[in-house]
Coordinates of C-alpha atoms in Angstrom, one line a residue:
X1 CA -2.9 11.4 -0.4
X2 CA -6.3 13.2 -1.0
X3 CA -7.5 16.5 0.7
X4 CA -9.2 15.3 4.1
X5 CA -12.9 15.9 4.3
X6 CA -14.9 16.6 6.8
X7 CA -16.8 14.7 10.0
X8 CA -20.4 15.7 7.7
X9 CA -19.1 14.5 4.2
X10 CA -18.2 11.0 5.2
X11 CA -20.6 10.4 8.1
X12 CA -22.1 6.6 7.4
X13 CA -19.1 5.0 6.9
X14 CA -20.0 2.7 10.1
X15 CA -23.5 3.1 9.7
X16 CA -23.8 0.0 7.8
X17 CA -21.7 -1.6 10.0
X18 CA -23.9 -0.6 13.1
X19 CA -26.7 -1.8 11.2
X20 CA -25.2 -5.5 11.4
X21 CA -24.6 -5.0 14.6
X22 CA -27.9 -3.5 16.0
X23 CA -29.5 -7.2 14.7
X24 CA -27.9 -9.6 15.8
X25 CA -26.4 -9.4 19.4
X26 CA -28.4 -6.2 20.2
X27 CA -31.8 -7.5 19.6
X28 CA -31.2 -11.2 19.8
X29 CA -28.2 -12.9 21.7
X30 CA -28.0 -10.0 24.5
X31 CA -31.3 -9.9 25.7
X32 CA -31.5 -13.5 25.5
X33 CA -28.6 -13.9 27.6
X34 CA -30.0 -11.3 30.4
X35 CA -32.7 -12.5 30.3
X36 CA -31.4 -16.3 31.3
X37 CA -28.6 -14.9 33.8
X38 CA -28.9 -11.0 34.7
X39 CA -26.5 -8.2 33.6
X40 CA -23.5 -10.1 35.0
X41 CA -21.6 -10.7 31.5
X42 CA -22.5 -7.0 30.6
X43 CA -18.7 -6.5 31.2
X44 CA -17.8 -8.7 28.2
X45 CA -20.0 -6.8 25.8
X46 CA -18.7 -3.8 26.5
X47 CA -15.0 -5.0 25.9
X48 CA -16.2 -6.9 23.2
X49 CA -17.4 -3.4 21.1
X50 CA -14.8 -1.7 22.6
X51 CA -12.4 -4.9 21.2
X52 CA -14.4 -4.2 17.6
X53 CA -13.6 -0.7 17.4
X54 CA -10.1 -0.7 17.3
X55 CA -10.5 -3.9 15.2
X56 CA -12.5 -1.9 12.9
X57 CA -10.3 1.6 13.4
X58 CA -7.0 -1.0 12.2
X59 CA -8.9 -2.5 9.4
X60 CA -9.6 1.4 8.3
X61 CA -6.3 2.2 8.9
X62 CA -5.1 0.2 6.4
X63 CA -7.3 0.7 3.6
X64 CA -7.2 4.7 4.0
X65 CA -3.6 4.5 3.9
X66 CA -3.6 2.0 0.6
X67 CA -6.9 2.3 -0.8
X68 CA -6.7 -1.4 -0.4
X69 CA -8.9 -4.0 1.6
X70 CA -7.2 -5.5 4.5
X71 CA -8.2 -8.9 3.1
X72 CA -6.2 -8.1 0.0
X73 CA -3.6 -6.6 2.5
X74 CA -3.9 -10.5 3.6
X75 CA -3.3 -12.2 0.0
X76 CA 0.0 -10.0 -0.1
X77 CA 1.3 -12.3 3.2
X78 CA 0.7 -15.4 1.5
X79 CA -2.2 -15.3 -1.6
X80 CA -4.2 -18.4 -0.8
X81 CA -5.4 -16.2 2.6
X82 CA -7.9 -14.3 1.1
X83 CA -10.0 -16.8 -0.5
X84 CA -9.1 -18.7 3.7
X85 CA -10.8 -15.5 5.0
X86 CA -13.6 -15.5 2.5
X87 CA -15.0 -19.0 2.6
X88 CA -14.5 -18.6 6.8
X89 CA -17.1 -15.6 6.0
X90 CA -19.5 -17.1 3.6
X91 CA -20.2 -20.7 4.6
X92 CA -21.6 -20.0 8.3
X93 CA -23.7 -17.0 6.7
X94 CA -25.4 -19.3 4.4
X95 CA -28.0 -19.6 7.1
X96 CA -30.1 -16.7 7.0
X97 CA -30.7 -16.4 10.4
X98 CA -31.8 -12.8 10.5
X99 CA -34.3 -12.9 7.5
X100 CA -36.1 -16.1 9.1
X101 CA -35.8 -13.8 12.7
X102 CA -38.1 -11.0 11.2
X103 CA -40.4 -13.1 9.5
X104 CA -40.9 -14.6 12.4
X105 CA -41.8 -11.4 14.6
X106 CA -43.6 -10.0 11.4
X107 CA -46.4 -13.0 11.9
X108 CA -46.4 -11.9 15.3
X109 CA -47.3 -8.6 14.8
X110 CA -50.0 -10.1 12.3
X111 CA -51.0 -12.7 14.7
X112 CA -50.8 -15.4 11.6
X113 CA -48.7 -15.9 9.0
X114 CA -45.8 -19.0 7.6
X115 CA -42.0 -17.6 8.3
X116 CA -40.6 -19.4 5.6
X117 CA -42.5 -17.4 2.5
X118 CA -41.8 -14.1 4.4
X119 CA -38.0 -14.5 4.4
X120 CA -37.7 -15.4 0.8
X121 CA -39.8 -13.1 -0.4
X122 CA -37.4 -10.4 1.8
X123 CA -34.2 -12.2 0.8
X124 CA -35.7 -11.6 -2.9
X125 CA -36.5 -8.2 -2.2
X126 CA -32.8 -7.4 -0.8
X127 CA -31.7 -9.1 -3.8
X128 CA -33.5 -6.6 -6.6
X129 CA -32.8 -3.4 -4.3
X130 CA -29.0 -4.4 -4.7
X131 CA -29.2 -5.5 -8.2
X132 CA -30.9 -2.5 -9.2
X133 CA -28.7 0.1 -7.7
X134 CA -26.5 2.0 -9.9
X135 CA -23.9 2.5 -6.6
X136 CA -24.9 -0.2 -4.2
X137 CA -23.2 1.6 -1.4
X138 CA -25.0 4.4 -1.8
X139 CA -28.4 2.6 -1.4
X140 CA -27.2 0.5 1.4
X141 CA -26.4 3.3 3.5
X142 CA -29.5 5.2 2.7
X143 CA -31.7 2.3 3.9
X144 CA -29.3 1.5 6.8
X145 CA -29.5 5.1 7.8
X146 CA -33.3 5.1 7.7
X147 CA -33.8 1.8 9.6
X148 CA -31.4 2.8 12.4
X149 CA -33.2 5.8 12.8
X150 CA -36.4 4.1 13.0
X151 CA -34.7 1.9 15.7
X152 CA -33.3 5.1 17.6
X153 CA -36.5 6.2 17.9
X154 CA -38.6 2.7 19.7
X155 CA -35.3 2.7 22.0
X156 CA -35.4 6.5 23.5
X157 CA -39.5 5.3 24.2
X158 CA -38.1 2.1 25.9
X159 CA -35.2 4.5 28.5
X160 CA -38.2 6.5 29.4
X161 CA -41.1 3.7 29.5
X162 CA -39.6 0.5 30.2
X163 CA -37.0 1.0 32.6
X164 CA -36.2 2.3 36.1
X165 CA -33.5 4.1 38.1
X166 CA -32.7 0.5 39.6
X167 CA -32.3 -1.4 36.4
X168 CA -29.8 1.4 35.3
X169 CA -27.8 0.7 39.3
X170 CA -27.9 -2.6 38.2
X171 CA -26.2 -2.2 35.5
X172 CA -23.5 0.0 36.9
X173 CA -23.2 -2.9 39.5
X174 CA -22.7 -5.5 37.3
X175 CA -19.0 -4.3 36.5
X176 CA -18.4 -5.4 39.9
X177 CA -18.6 -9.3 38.2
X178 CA -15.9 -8.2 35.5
X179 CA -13.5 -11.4 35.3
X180 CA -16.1 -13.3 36.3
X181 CA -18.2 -15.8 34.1
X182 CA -21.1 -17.7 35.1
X183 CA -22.0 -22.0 34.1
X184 CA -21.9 -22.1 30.7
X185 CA -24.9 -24.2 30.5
X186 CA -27.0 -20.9 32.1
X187 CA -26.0 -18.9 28.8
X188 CA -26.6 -21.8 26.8
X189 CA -23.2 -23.2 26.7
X190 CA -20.0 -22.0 24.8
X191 CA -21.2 -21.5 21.6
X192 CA -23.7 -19.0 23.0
X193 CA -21.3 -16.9 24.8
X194 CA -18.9 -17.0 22.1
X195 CA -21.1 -15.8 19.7
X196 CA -22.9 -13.3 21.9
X197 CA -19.2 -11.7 22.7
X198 CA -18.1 -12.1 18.8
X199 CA -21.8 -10.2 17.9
X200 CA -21.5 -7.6 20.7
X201 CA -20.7 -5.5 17.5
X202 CA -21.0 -6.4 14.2
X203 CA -18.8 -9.5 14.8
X204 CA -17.1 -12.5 12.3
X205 CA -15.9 -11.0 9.0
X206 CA -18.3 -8.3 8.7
X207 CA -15.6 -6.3 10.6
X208 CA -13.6 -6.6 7.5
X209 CA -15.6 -5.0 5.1
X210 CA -15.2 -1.8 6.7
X211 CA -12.0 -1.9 4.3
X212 CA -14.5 -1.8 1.4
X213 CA -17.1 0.7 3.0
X214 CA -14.3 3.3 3.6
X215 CA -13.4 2.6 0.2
X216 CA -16.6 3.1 -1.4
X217 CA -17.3 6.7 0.8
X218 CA -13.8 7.5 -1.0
X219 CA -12.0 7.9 2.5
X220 CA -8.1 8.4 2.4
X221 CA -6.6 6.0 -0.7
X222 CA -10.0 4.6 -1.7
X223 CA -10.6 7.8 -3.8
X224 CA -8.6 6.0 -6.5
X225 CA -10.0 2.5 -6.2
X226 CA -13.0 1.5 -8.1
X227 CA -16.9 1.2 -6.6
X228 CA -19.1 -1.5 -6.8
X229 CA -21.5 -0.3 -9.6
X230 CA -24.7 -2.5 -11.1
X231 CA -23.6 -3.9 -14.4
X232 CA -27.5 -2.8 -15.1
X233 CA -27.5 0.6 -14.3
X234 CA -24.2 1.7 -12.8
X235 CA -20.8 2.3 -14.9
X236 CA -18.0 -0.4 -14.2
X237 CA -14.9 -0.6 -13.8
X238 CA -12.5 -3.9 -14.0
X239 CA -9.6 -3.1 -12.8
X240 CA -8.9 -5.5 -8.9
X241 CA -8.9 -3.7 -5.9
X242 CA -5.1 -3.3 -5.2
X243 CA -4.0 -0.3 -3.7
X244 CA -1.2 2.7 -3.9
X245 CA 1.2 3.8 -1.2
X246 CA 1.2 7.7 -0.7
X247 CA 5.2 9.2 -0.8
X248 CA 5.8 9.2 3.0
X249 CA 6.4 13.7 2.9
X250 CA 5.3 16.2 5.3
X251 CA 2.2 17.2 3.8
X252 CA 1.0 13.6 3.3
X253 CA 1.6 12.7 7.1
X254 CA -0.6 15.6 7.3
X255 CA -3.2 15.2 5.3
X256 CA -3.0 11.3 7.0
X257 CA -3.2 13.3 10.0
X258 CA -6.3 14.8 9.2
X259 CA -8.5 11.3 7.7
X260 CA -7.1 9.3 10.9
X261 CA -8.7 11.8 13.5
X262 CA -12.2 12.3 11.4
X263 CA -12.4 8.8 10.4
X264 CA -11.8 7.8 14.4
X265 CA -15.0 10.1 15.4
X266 CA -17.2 9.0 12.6
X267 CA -16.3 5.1 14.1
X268 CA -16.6 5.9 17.8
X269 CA -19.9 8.3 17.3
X270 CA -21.7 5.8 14.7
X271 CA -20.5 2.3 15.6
X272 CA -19.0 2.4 19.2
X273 CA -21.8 5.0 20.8
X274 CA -24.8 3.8 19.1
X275 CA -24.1 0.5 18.7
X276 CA -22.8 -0.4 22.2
X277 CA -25.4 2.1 23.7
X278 CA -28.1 -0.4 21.4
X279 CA -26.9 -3.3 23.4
X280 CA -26.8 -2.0 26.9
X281 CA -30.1 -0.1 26.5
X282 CA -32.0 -3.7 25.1
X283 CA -30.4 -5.7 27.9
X284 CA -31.2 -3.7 30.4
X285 CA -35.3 -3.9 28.7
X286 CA -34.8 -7.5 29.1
X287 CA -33.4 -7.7 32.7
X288 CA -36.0 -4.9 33.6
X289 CA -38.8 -7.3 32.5
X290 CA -38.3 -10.2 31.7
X291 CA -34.8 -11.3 34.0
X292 CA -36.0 -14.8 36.3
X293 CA -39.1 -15.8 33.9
X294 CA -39.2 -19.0 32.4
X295 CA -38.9 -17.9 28.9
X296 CA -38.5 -20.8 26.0
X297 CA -34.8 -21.9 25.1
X298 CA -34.9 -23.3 22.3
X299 CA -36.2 -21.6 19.4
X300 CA -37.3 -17.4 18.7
X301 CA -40.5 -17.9 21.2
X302 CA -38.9 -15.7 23.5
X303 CA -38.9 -12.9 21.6
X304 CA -42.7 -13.3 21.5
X305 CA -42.7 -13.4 25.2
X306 CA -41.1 -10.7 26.3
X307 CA -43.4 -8.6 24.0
X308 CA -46.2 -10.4 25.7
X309 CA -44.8 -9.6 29.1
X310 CA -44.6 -5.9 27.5
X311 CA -48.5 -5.6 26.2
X312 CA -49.2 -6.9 30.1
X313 CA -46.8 -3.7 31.8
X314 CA -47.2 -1.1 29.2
X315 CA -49.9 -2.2 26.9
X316 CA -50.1 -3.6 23.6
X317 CA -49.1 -0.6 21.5
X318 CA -45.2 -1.1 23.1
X319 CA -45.5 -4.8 22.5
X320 CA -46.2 -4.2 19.0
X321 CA -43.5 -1.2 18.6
X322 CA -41.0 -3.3 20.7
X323 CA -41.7 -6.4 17.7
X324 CA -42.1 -3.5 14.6
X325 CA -38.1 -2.2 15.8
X326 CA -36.9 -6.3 15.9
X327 CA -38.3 -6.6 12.7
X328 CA -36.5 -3.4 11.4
X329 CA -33.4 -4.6 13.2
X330 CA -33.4 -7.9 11.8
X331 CA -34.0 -6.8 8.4
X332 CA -31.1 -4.2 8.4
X333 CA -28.9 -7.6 9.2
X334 CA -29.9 -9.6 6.6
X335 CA -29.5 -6.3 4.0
X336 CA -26.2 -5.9 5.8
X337 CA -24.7 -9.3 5.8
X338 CA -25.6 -10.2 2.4
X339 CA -23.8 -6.6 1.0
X340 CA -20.4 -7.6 3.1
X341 CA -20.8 -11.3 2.4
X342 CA -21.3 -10.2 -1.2
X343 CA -18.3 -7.5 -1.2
X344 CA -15.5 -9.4 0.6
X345 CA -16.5 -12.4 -1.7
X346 CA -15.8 -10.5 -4.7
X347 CA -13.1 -8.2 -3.6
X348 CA -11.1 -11.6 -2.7
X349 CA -11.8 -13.5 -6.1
X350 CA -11.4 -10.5 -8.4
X351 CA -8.0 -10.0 -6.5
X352 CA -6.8 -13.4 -6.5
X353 CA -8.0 -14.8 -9.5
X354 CA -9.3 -12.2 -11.8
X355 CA -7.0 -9.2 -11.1
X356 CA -6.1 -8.6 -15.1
X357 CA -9.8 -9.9 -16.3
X358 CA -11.9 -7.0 -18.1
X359 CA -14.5 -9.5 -18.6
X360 CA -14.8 -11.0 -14.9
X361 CA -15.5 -7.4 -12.7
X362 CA -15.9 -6.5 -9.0
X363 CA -19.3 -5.4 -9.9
X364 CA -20.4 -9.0 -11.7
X365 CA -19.0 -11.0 -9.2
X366 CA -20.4 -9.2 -6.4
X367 CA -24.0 -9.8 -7.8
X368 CA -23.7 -13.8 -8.9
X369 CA -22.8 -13.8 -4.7
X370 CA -25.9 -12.1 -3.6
X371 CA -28.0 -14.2 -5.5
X372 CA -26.2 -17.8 -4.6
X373 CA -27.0 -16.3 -1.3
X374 CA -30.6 -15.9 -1.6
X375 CA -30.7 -19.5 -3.3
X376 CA -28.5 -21.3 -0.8
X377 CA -30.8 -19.2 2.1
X378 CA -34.0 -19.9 0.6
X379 CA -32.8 -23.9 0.0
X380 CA -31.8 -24.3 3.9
X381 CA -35.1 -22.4 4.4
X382 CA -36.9 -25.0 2.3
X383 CA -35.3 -28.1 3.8
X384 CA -36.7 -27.5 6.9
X385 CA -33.9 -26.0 9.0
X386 CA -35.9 -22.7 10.0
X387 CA -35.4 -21.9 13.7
X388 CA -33.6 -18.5 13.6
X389 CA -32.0 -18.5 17.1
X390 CA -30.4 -21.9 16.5
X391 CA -29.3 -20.4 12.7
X392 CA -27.7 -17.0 14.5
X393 CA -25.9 -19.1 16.9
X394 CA -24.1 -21.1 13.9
X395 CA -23.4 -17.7 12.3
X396 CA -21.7 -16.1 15.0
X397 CA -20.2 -18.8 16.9
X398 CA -18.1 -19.4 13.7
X399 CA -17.8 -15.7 13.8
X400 CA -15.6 -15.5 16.6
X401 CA -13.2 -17.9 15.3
X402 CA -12.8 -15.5 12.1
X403 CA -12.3 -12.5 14.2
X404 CA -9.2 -14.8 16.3
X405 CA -7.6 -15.1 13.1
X406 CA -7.9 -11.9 12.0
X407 CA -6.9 -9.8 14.8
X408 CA -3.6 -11.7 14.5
X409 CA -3.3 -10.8 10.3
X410 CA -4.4 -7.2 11.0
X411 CA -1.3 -6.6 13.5
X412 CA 1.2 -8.2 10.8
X413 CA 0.1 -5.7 7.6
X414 CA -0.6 -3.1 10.0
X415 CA 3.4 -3.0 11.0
X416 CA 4.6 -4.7 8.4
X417 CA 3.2 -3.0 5.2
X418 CA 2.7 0.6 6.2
X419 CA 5.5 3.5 6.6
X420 CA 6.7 3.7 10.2
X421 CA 5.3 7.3 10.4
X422 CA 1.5 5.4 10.0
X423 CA 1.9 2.0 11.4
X424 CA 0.2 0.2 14.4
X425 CA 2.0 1.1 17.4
X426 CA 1.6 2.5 21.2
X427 CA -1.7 1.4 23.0
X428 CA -3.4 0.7 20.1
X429 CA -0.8 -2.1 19.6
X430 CA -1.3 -3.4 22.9
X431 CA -5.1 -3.3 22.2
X432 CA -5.0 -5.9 19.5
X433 CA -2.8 -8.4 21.1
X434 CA -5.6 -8.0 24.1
X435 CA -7.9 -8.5 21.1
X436 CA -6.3 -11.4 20.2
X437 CA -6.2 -13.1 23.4
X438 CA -9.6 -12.1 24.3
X439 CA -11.1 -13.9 20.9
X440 CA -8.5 -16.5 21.1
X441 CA -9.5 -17.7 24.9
X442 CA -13.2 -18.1 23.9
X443 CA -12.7 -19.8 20.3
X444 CA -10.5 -22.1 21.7
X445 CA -12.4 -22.8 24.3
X446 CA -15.4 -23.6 21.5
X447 CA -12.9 -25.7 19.8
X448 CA -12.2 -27.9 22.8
X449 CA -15.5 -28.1 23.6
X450 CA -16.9 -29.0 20.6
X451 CA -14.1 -31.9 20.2
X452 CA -14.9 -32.9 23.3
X453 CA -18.2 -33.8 22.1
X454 CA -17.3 -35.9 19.1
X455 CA -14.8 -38.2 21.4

């Protein structure tokens, strides 16, 4: 096992993860749901990001140990489950949900303006910026790391400007309600809540590619596995993405030692802090302002009228910051989810059907998947299917289902495959089996609902 670096060399790691996160239930299903019902489910967000870091901290866990993904980690249970995984990632993120959400506040902030052009023209944008990147992680975290901080900045305005002392008591309050869960039909029925708990985070399989992020910072066992590169400007390398076992010595439990503790406060600080601190500080904005109104249910028009409600309390020049930081948000989504869609897609087929290809690479595959992405996106787009809150409820809905499965996969390589010395074990173990129930309760719950309606 590798030398352990330090917190300062490896710090992004999460960052694109947080990223993800920061745009979907953060801006969009959170403050939606406060705004319908109060801070009363605030309990289940905060469980839910606490659920997602040790979800993340065990898919990590795996791949500094290996080198490996935790989806190939999957294909060594049974090899059909990685290409399972994969298409349970792709198909719901086919609607691009969070590239149709900016466009949409971008003609707000212009006060004219057709969505539809706007989030091709960004999907096509993401598309060249990734193409055209010799490492792609590199780039990806340099942009995430910028738009984050951009978003940092609007929400430290909106503590000190556009909340009070007794929004914050709420809040504290509404733990009081923990257990508790209000009509479905006042959060907008199953699905909602479902996905809102699955995105309190980054949510569905976007958790997983924290496997290929660690290994692309060259954290643990990822030192030795290859990058994703641009077969344009970047060096590849063909050889699949399986892994190596360290010698289980005394100086390697150390050094294993040493990743495991810096890797944890890079994953708390990044994506638990932040991320988690994103969601309460946006829902408490909403409940602060815009809690009791009749806001529209049905489409992104509430978004517009909370900044509305935001120009009438604190003028316009918050309105428009509150819409410039939703756009950012949203953005740093899309750029997120179609680098994660794009990496787990390839790690899986390279793995699974091209492992002892030099022709078919990581790197190749990786970029035919971005740009079905932006074709199949720009298609829905076209076709006429454009509201962006009905397209992020699809997304993460189906994302909680993923993370059921998941949780349960992560506990079987995480004591089955690992030396004793490393495995899953103590709280941690308990943890995911609460993980597991907690997604579990909810997606079945979807499940039954959802036959329900059909019969």
């Amino acid at each position: 096992m590798p030398e352990p670096r330090s917190f300062k060399s490896i710090f992004g790691a999460s960052i694109i993860l947080t990223a993800t996160a920061i745009g979907s239930g953060e801006f969009v299903l959170w403050p939606y749901i406060t705004s319908q019902v109060g801070l009363v489910l605030m309990w289940t967000a905060v469980l839910g990001f606490f659920m997602q870091y040790i979800l993340n901290m065990e898919i990590s866990r795996y791949t500094l140990a290996t080198g490996e993904t935790a989806v190939t980690g999957f294909t060594r249970i049974w090899a059909p489950l990685g290409v399972i995984v994969m298409l349970m990632a792709i198909i719901p993120n086919l609607w691009p949900g969070w590239a149709t959400g900016a466009a949409t506040i971008v003609t707000y902030v212009a006060g004219a303006g057709a969505p539809v052009p706007i989030a091709i023209v960004a999907m096509v944008a993401i598309g060249a910026a990734l193409t055209l990147s010799k490492v792609v992680y590199k780039t990806v975290e340099r942009i995430e790391l910028v738009l984050v901080g951009g978003i940092t900045v609007f929400l430290v305005v909106a503590v000190v400007v556009g909340t009070g002392l007794s929004d914050w008591a709420a809040f504290g309050a509404s733990f009081a309600y923990v257990g508790q869960l209000p009509p479905m039909e006042e959060v907008g029925g199953i699905a909602a809540l479902l996905g809102a708990i699955a995105f309190a985070g980054a949510g569905g399989g976007n958790n997983l590619v924290q496997s290929n992020w660690v290994r692309d910072k060259r954290m643990g066992m990822g030192q030795f596995l290859p990058r994703v590169t641009s077969p344009f400007t970047g060096q590849e390398e063909a050889a699949a993405g399986t892994g190596y076992m360290f010698l289980d010595s005394a100086d390697n439990r150390r050094r294993w030692k040493a990743w495991w503790r810096v890797a944890n406060v890079e994953q708390f600080g990044t994506f638990f802090v932040l991320g988690c601190g994103t969601l309460v500080i946006m829902s408490v904005l909403a409940f602060a302002t815009v809690y009791g109104m009749p806001l529209p249910e049905d489409d992104f028009d509430f978004i517009r009228e909370q900044g509305n409600v935001f120009a009438d309390r604190f003028g316009d020049w918050f309105r428009t910051s509150f819409w410039v930081a939703g756009t950012i948000a949203l953005f740093s989504t899309q750029l997120g989810i179609m680098d994660w869609v794009s990496r787990l897609t390839a790690d899986s087929l390279k793995v699974t059907f091209f492992r002892n290809s030099t022709r078919i690479t990581e790197s190749r595959i990786y970029f035919v998947v971005v740009w079905v992405l932006i074709v199949a996106g720009s298609a829905i787009l076209l076709s006429g299917t454009d509201q962006p809150l009905a397209l992020i409820l699809i997304s993460s809905s189906a994302g909680g289902v993923v993370m059921f499965l998941y949780s349960m996969l992560l506990i079987y390589i995480n004591r089955r495959f690992l030396p004793r010395s490393i495995r899953l074990t103590s709280w941690r173990l308990v943890m995911m089996f609460v993980a597991v129930l907690f997604y579990g309760y909810f997606s079945i719950s979807l499940l039954l609902d959802q036959f329900g309606k059909l019969f």
